[in-house]
PDB file of C-alpha atoms and ligand atoms in Angstrom:
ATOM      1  CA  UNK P  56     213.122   1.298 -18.307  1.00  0.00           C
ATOM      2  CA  UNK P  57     216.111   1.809 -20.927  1.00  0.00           C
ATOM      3  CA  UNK P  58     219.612   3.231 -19.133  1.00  0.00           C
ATOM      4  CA  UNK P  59     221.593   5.644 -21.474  1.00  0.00           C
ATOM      5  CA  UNK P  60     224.649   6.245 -20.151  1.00  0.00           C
ATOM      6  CA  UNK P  61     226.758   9.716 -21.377  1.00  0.00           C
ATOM      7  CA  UNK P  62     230.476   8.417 -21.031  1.00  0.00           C
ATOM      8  CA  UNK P  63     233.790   9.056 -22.041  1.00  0.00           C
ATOM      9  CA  UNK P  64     237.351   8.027 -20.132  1.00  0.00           C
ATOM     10  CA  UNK P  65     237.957  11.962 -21.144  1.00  0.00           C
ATOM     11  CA  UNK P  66     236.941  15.305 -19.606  1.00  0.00           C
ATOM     12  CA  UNK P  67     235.262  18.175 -21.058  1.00  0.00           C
ATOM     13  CA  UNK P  68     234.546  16.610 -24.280  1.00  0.00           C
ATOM     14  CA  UNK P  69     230.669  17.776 -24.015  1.00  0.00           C
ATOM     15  CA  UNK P  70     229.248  15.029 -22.096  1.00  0.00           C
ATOM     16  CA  UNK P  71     227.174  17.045 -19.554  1.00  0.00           C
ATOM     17  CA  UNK P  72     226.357  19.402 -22.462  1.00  0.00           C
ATOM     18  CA  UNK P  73     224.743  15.975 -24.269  1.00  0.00           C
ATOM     19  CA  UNK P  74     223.269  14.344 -21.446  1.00  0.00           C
ATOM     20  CA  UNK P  75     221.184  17.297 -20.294  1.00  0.00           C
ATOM     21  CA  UNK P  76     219.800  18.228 -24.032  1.00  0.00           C
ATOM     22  CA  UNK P  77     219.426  14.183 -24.748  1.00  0.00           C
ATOM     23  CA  UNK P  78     217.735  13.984 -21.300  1.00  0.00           C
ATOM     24  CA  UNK P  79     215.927  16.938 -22.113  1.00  0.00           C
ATOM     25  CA  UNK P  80     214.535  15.399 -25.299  1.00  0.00           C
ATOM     26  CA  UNK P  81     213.790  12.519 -23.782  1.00  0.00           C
ATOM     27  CA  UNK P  82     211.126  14.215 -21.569  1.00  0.00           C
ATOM     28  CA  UNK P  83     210.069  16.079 -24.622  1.00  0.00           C
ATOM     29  CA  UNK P  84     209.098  13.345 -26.527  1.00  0.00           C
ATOM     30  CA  UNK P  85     206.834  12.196 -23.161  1.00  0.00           C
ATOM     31  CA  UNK P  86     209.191   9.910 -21.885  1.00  0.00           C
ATOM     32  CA  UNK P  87     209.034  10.213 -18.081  1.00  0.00           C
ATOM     33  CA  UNK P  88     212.552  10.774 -17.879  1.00  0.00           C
ATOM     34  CA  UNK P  89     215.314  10.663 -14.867  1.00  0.00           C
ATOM     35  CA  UNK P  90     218.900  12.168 -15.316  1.00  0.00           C
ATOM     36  CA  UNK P  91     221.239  10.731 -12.684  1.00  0.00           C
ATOM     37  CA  UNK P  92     224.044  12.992 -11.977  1.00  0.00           C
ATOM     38  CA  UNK P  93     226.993  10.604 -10.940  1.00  0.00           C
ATOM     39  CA  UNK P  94     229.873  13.145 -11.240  1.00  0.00           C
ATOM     40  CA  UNK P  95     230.980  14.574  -8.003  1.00  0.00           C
ATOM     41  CA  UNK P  96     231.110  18.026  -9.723  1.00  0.00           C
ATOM     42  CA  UNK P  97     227.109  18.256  -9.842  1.00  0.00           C
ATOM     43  CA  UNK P  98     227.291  19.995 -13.219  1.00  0.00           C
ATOM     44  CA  UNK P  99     224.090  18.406 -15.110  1.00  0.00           C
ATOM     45  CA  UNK P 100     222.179  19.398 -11.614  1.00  0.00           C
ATOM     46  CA  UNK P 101     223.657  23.351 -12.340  1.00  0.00           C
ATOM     47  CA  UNK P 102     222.431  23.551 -15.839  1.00  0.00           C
ATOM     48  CA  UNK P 103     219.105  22.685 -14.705  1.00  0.00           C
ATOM     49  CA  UNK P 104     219.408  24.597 -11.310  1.00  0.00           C
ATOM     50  CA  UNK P 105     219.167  22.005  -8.973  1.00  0.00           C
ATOM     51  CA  UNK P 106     220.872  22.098  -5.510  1.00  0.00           C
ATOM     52  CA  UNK P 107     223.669  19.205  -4.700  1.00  0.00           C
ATOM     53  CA  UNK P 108     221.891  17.240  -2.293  1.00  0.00           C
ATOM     54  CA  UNK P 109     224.194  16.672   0.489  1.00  0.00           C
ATOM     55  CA  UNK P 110     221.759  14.258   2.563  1.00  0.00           C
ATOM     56  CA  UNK P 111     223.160  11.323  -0.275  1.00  0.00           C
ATOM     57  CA  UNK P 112     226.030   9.553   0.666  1.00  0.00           C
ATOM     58  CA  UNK P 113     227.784   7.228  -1.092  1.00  0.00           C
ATOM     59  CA  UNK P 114     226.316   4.326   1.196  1.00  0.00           C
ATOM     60  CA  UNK P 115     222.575   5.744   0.788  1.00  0.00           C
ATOM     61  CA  UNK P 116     223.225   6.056  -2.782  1.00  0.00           C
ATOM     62  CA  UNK P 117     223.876   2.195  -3.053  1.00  0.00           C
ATOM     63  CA  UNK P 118     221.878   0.320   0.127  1.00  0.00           C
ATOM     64  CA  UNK P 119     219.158   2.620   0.947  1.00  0.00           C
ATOM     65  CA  UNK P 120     216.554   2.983  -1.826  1.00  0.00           C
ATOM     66  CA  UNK P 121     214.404   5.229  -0.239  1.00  0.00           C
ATOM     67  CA  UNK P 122     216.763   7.606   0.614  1.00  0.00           C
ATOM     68  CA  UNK P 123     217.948   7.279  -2.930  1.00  0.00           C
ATOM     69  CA  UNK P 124     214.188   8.198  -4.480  1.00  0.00           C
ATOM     70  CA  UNK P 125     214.045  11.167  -1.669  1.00  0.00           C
ATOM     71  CA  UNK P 126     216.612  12.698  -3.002  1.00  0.00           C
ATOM     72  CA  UNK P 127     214.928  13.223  -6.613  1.00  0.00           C
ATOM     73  CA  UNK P 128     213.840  16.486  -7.419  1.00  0.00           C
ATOM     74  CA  UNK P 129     211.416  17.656  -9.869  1.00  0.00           C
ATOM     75  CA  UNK P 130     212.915  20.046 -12.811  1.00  0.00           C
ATOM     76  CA  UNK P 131     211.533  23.440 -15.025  1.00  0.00           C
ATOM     77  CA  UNK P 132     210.154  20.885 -17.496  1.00  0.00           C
ATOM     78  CA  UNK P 133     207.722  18.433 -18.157  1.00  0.00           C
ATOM     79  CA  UNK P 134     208.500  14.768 -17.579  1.00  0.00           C
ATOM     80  CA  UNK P 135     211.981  15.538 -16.535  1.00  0.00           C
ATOM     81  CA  UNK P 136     213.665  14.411 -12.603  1.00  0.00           C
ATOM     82  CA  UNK P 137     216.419  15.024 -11.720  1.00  0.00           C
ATOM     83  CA  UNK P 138     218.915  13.152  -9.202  1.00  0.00           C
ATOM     84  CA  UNK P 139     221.768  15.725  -8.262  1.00  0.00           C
ATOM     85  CA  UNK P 140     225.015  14.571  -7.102  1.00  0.00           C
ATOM     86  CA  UNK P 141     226.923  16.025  -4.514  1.00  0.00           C
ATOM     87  CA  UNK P 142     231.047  15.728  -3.423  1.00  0.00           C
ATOM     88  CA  UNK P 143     230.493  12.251  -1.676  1.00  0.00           C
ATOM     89  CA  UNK P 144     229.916  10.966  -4.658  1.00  0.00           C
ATOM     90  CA  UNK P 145     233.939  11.611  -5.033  1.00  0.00           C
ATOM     91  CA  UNK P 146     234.530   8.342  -3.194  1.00  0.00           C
ATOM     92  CA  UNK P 147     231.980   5.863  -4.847  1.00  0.00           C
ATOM     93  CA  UNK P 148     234.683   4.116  -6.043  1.00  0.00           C
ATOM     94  CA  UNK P 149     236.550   3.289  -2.287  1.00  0.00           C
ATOM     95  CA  UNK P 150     233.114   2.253  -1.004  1.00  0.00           C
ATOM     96  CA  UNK P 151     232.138   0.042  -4.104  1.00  0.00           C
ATOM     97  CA  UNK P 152     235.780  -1.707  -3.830  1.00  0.00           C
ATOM     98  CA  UNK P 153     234.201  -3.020  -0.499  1.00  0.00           C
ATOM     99  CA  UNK P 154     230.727  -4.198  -1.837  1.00  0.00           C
ATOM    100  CA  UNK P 155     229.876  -7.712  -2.655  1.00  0.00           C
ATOM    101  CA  UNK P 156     229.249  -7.895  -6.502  1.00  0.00           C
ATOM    102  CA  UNK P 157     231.040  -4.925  -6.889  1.00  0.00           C
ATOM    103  CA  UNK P 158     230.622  -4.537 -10.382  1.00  0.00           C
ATOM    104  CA  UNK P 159     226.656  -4.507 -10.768  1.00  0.00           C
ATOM    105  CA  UNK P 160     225.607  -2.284  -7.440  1.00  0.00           C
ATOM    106  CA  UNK P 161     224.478   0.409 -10.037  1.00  0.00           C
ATOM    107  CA  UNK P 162     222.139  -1.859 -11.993  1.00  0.00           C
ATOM    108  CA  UNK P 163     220.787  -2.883  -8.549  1.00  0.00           C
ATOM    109  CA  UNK P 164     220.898   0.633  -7.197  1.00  0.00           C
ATOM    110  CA  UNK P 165     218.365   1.849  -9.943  1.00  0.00           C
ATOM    111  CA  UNK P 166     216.140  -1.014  -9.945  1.00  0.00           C
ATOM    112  CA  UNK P 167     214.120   1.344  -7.007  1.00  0.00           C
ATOM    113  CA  UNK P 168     212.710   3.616  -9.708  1.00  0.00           C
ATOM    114  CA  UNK P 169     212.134   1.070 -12.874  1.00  0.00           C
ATOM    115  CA  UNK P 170     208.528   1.342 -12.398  1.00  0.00           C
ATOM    116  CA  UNK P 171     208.547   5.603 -12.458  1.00  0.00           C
ATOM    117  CA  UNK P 172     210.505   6.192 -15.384  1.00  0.00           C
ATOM    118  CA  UNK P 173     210.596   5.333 -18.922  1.00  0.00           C
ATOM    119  CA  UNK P 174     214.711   6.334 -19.542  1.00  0.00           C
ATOM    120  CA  UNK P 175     217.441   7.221 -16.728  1.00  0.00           C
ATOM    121  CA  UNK P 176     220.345   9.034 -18.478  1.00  0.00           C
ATOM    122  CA  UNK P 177     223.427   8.711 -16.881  1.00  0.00           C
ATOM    123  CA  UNK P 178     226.046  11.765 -16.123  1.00  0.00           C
ATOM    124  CA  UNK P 179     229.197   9.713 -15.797  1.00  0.00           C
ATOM    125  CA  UNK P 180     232.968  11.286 -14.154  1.00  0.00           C
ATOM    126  CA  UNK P 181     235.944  10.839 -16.849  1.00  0.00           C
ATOM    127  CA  UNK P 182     237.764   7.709 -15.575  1.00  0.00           C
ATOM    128  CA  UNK P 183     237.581   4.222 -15.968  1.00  0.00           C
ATOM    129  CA  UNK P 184     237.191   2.915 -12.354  1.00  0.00           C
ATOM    130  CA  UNK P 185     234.918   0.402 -11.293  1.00  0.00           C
ATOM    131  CA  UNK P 186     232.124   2.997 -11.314  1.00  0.00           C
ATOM    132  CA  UNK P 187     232.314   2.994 -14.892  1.00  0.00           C
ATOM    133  CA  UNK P 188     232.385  -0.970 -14.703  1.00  0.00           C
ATOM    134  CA  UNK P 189     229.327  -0.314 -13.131  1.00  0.00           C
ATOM    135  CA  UNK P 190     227.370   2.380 -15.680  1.00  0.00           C
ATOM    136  CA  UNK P 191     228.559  -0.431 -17.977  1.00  0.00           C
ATOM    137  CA  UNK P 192     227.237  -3.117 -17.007  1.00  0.00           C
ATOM    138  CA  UNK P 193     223.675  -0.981 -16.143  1.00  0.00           C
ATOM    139  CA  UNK P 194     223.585   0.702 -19.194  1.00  0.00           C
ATOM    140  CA  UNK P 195     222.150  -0.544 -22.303  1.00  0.00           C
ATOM    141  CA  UNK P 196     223.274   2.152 -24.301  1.00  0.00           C
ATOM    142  CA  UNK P 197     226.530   4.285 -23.771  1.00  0.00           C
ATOM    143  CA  UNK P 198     227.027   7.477 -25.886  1.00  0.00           C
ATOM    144  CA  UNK P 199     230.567   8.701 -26.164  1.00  0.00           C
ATOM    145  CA  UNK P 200     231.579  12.101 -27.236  1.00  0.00           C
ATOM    146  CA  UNK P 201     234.642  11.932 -29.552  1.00  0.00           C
ATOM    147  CA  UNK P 202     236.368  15.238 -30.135  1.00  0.00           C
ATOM    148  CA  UNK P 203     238.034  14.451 -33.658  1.00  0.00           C
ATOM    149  CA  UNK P 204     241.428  15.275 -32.759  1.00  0.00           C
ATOM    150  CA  UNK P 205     244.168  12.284 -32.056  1.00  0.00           C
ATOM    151  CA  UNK P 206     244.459  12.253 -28.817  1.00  0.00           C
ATOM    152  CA  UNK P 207     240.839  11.347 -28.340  1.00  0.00           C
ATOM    153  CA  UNK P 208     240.925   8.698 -30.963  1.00  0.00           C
ATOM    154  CA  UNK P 209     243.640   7.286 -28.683  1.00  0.00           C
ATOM    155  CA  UNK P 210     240.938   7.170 -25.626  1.00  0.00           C
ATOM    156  CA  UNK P 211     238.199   5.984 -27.408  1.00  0.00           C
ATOM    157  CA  UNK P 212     240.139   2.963 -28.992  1.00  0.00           C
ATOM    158  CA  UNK P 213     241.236   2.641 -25.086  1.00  0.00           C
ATOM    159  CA  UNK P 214     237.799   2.010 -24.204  1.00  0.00           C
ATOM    160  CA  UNK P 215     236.690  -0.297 -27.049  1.00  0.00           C
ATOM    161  CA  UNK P 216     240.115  -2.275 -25.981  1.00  0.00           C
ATOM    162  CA  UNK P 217     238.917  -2.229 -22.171  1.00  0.00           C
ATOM    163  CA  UNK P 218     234.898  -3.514 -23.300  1.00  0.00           C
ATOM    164  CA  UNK P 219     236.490  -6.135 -25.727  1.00  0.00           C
ATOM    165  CA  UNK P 220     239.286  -7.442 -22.557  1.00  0.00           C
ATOM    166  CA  UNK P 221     236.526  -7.100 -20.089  1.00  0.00           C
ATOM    167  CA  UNK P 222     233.829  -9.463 -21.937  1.00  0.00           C
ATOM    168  CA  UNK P 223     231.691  -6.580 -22.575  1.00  0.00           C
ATOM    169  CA  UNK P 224     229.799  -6.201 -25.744  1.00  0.00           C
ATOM    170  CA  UNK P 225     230.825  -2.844 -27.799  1.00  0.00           C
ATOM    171  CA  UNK P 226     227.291  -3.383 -29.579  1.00  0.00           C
ATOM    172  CA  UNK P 227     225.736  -0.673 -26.432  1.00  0.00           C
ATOM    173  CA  UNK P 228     228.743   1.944 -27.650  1.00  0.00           C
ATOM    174  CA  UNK P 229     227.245   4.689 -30.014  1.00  0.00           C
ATOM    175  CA  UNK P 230     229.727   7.385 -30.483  1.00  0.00           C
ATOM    176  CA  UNK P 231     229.630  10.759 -32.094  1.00  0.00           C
ATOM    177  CA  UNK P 232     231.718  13.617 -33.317  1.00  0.00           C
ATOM    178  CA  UNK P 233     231.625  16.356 -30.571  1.00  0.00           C
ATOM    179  CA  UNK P 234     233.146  20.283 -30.402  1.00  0.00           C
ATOM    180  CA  UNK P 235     233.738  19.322 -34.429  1.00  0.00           C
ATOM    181  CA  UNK P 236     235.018  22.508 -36.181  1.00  0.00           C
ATOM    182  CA  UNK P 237     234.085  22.460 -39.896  1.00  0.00           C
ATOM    183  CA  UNK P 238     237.098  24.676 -40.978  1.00  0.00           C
ATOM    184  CA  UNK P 239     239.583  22.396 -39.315  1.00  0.00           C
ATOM    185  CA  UNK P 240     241.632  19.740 -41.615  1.00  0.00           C
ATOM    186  CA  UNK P 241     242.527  17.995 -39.039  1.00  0.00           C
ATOM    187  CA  UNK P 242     238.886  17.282 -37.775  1.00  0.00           C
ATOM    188  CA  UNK P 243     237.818  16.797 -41.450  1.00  0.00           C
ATOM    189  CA  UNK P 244     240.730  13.939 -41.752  1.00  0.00           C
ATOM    190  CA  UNK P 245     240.239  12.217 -38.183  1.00  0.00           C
ATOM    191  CA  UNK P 246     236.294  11.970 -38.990  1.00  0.00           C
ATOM    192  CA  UNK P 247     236.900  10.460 -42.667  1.00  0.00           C
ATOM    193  CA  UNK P 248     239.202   8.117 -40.630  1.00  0.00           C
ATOM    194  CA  UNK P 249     237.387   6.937 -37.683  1.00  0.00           C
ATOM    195  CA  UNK P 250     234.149   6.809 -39.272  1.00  0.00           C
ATOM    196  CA  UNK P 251     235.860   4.407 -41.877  1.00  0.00           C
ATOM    197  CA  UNK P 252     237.898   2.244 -38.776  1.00  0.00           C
ATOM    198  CA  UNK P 253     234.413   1.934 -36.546  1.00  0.00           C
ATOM    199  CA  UNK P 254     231.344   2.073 -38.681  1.00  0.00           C
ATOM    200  CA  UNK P 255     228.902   0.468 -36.310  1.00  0.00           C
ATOM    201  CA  UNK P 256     230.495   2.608 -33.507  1.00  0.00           C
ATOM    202  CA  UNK P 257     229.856   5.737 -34.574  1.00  0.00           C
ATOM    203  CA  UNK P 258     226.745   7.509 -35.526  1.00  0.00           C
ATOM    204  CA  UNK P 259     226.315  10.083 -38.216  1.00  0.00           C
ATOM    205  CA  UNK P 260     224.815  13.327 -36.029  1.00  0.00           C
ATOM    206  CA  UNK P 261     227.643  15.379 -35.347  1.00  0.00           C
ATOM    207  CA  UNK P 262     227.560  18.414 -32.909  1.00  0.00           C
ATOM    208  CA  UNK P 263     229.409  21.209 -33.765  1.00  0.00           C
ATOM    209  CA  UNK P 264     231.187  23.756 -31.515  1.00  0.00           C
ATOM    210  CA  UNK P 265     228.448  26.224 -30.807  1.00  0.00           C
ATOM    211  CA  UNK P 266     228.722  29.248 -28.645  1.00  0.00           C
ATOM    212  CA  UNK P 267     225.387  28.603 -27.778  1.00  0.00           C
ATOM    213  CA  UNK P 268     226.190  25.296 -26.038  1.00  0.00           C
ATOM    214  CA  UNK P 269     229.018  27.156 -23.884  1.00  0.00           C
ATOM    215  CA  UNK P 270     226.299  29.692 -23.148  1.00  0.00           C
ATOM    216  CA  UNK P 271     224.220  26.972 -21.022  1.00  0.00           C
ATOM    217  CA  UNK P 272     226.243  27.676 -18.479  1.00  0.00           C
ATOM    218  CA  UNK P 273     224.711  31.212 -17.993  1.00  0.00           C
ATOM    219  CA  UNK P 274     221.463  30.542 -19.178  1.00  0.00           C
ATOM    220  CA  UNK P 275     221.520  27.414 -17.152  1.00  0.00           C
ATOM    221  CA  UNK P 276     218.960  25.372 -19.442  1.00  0.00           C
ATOM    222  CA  UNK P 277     219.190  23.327 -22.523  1.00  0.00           C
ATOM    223  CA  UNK P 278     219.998  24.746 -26.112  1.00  0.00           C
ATOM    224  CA  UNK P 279     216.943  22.277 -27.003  1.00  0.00           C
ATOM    225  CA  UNK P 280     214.867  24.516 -25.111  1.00  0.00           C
ATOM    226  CA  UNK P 281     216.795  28.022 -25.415  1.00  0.00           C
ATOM    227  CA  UNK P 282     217.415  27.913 -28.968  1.00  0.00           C
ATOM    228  CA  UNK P 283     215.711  24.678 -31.008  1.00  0.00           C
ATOM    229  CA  UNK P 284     216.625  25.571 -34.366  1.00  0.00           C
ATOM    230  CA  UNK P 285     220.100  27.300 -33.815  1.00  0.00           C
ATOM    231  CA  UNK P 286     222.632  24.854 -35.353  1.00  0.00           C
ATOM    232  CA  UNK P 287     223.251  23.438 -32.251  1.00  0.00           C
ATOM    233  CA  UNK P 288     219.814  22.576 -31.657  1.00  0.00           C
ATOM    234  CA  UNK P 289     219.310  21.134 -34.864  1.00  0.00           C
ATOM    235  CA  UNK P 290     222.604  19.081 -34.382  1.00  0.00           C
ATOM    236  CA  UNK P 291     221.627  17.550 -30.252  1.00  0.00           C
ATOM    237  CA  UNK P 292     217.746  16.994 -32.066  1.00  0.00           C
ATOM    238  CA  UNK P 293     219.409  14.683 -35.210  1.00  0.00           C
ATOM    239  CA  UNK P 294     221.880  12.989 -32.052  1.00  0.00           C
ATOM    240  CA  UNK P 295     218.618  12.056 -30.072  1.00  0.00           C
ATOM    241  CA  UNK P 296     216.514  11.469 -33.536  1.00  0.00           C
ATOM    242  CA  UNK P 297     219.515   8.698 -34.344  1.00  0.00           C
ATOM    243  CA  UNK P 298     220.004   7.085 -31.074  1.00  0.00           C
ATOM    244  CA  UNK P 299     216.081   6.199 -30.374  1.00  0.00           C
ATOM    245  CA  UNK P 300     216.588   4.580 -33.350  1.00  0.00           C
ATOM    246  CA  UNK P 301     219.396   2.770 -32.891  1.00  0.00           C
ATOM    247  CA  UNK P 302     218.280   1.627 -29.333  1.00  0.00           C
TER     248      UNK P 302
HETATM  249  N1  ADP M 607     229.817  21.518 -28.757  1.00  0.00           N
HETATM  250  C1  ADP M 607     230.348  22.422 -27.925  1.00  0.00           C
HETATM  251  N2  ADP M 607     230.711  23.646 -28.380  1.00  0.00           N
HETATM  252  C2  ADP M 607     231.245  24.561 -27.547  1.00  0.00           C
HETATM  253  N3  ADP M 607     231.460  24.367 -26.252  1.00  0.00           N
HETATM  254  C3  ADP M 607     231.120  23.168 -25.729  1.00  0.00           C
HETATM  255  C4  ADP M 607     230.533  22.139 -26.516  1.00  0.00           C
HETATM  256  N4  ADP M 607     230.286  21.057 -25.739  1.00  0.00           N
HETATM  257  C5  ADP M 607     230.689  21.415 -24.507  1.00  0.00           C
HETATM  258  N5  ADP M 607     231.186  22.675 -24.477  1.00  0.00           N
HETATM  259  C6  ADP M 607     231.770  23.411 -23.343  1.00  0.00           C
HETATM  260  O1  ADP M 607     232.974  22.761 -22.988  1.00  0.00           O
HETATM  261  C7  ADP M 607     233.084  22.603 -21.588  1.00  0.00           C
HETATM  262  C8  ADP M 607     233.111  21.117 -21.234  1.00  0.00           C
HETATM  263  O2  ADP M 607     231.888  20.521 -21.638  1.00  0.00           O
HETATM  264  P1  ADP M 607     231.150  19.441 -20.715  1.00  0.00           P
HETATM  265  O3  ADP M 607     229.877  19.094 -21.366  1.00  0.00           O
HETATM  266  O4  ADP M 607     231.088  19.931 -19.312  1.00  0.00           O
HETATM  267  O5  ADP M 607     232.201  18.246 -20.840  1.00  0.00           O
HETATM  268  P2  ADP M 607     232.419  16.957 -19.908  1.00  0.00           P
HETATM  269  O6  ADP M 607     231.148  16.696 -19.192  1.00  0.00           O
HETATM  270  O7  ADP M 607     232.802  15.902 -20.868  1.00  0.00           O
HETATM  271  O8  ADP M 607     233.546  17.293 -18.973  1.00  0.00           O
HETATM  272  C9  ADP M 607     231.892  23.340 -20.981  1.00  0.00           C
HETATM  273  O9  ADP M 607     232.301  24.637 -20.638  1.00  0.00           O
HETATM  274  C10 ADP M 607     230.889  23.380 -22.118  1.00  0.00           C
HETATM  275  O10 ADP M 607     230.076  24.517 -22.053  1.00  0.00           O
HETATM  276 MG1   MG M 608     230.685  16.521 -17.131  1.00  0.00          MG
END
């Protein structure tokens, strides 16, 4: 079972919109597939129309494995689970400060399904906290969507200072341009730039801002199964294409 973690110490910088279409071609390719919803705002569970399910605590989450496969639900598509997170999951953090090994629980946590599923993705908050420690130190690959605009060069050189301080190896990062908009300089230069500063970082796919990607929100299901060969489509297939190569 591989983990593939969507991550970035940023908000709204697409990764929801990337871990549902990645986890969505995931399950197309016939990968039984599980998407793990860890942010307390349940978004990844919305797009696919799954209700919060309030039965998982933080604690059940972490010590109780059953509880943890209960609360699993099947999706629209084929191949494709879904674990939907819910507001406890807002304090994860204060009851993982209190855990022995504190760091790994995660890992641990999602041992109980390594025999049903081929790839977990992981939905991750915006914040480095020792949930994050956690996705990690689980995950053996961790995409991060970079908006090409200063401000999140700044974070993502933030996080590759954190993994180098922390002992952690910046081989599992693989990052890629998200939102980009062609007619902007500015993106144009900070691409040229950052590609050039982090080549093993950052992979080539890029996804553009697409009004079909803020449309999931009404159509509530992938642009990978909306609209395939819009740009957008294209741009999330080429992202996926890359990073079963590179993993
Ligand atoms: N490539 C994109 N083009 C246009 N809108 C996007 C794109 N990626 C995400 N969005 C929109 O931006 C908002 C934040 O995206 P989201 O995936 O939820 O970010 P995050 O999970 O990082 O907070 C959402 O309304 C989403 O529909
Ligand atoms: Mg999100």
């Amino acid at each position: 079972m591989q983990i593939v973690a969507c991550y970035s110490n940023k908000g709204g910088v697409g990764k929801t919109a990337t871990t549902v279409n990645l986890a969505y071609a995931f399950a197309a390719s016939g990968r039984n597939t599980l998407l793990c919803d860890l942010d307390p705002q349940g978004a990844s569970g919305f797009y696919f129309r799954i209700k919060p399910s309030q039965k998982l605590t933080e604690a059940r989450f972490f010590e109780d494995a059953e509880r943890f496969v209960k609360s699993i639900r099947g999706s629209d598509y084929d191949n494709l689970d879904i674990l939907p997170a819910n507001m406890n999951f807002r304090d994860f953090d204060i009851f993982l400060s209190h855990m022995k090994d504190t760091r790994s629980r995660l890992k641990k946590a999602l041992k109980a399904v390594k025999n049903d599923y081929d790839v977990v993705l992981l939905d991750c908050p915006p914040n480095i906290s020792i949930l994050s420690e956690n996705v990690f130190r689980a995950a053996d690959a961790i995409v991060i969507p970079v908006i090409p605009t200063t401000l999140s060069q700044r974070t993502f050189e933030q996080l590759l200072e954190f993994f180098q301080q922390h002992d952690l190896s910046t081989k599992r990062i693989h990052a890629f341009f998200s939102m980009v908009q062609g007619a902007k300089t500015l993106h144009g230069e900070m691409i040229v730039e950052l590609t050039r500063n982090y080549p093993k970082q950052i992979m080539a796919a890029k996804i553009p801002f697409a009004s079909e990607i803020e449309r999931m929100g009404i159509t509530r299901a992938p642009v990978l199964a909306t609209t395939p060969n819009s740009p957008a489509g294209k741009a999330y297939q080429a992202l996926f294409d890359e990073l079963i190569e590179r993993i």
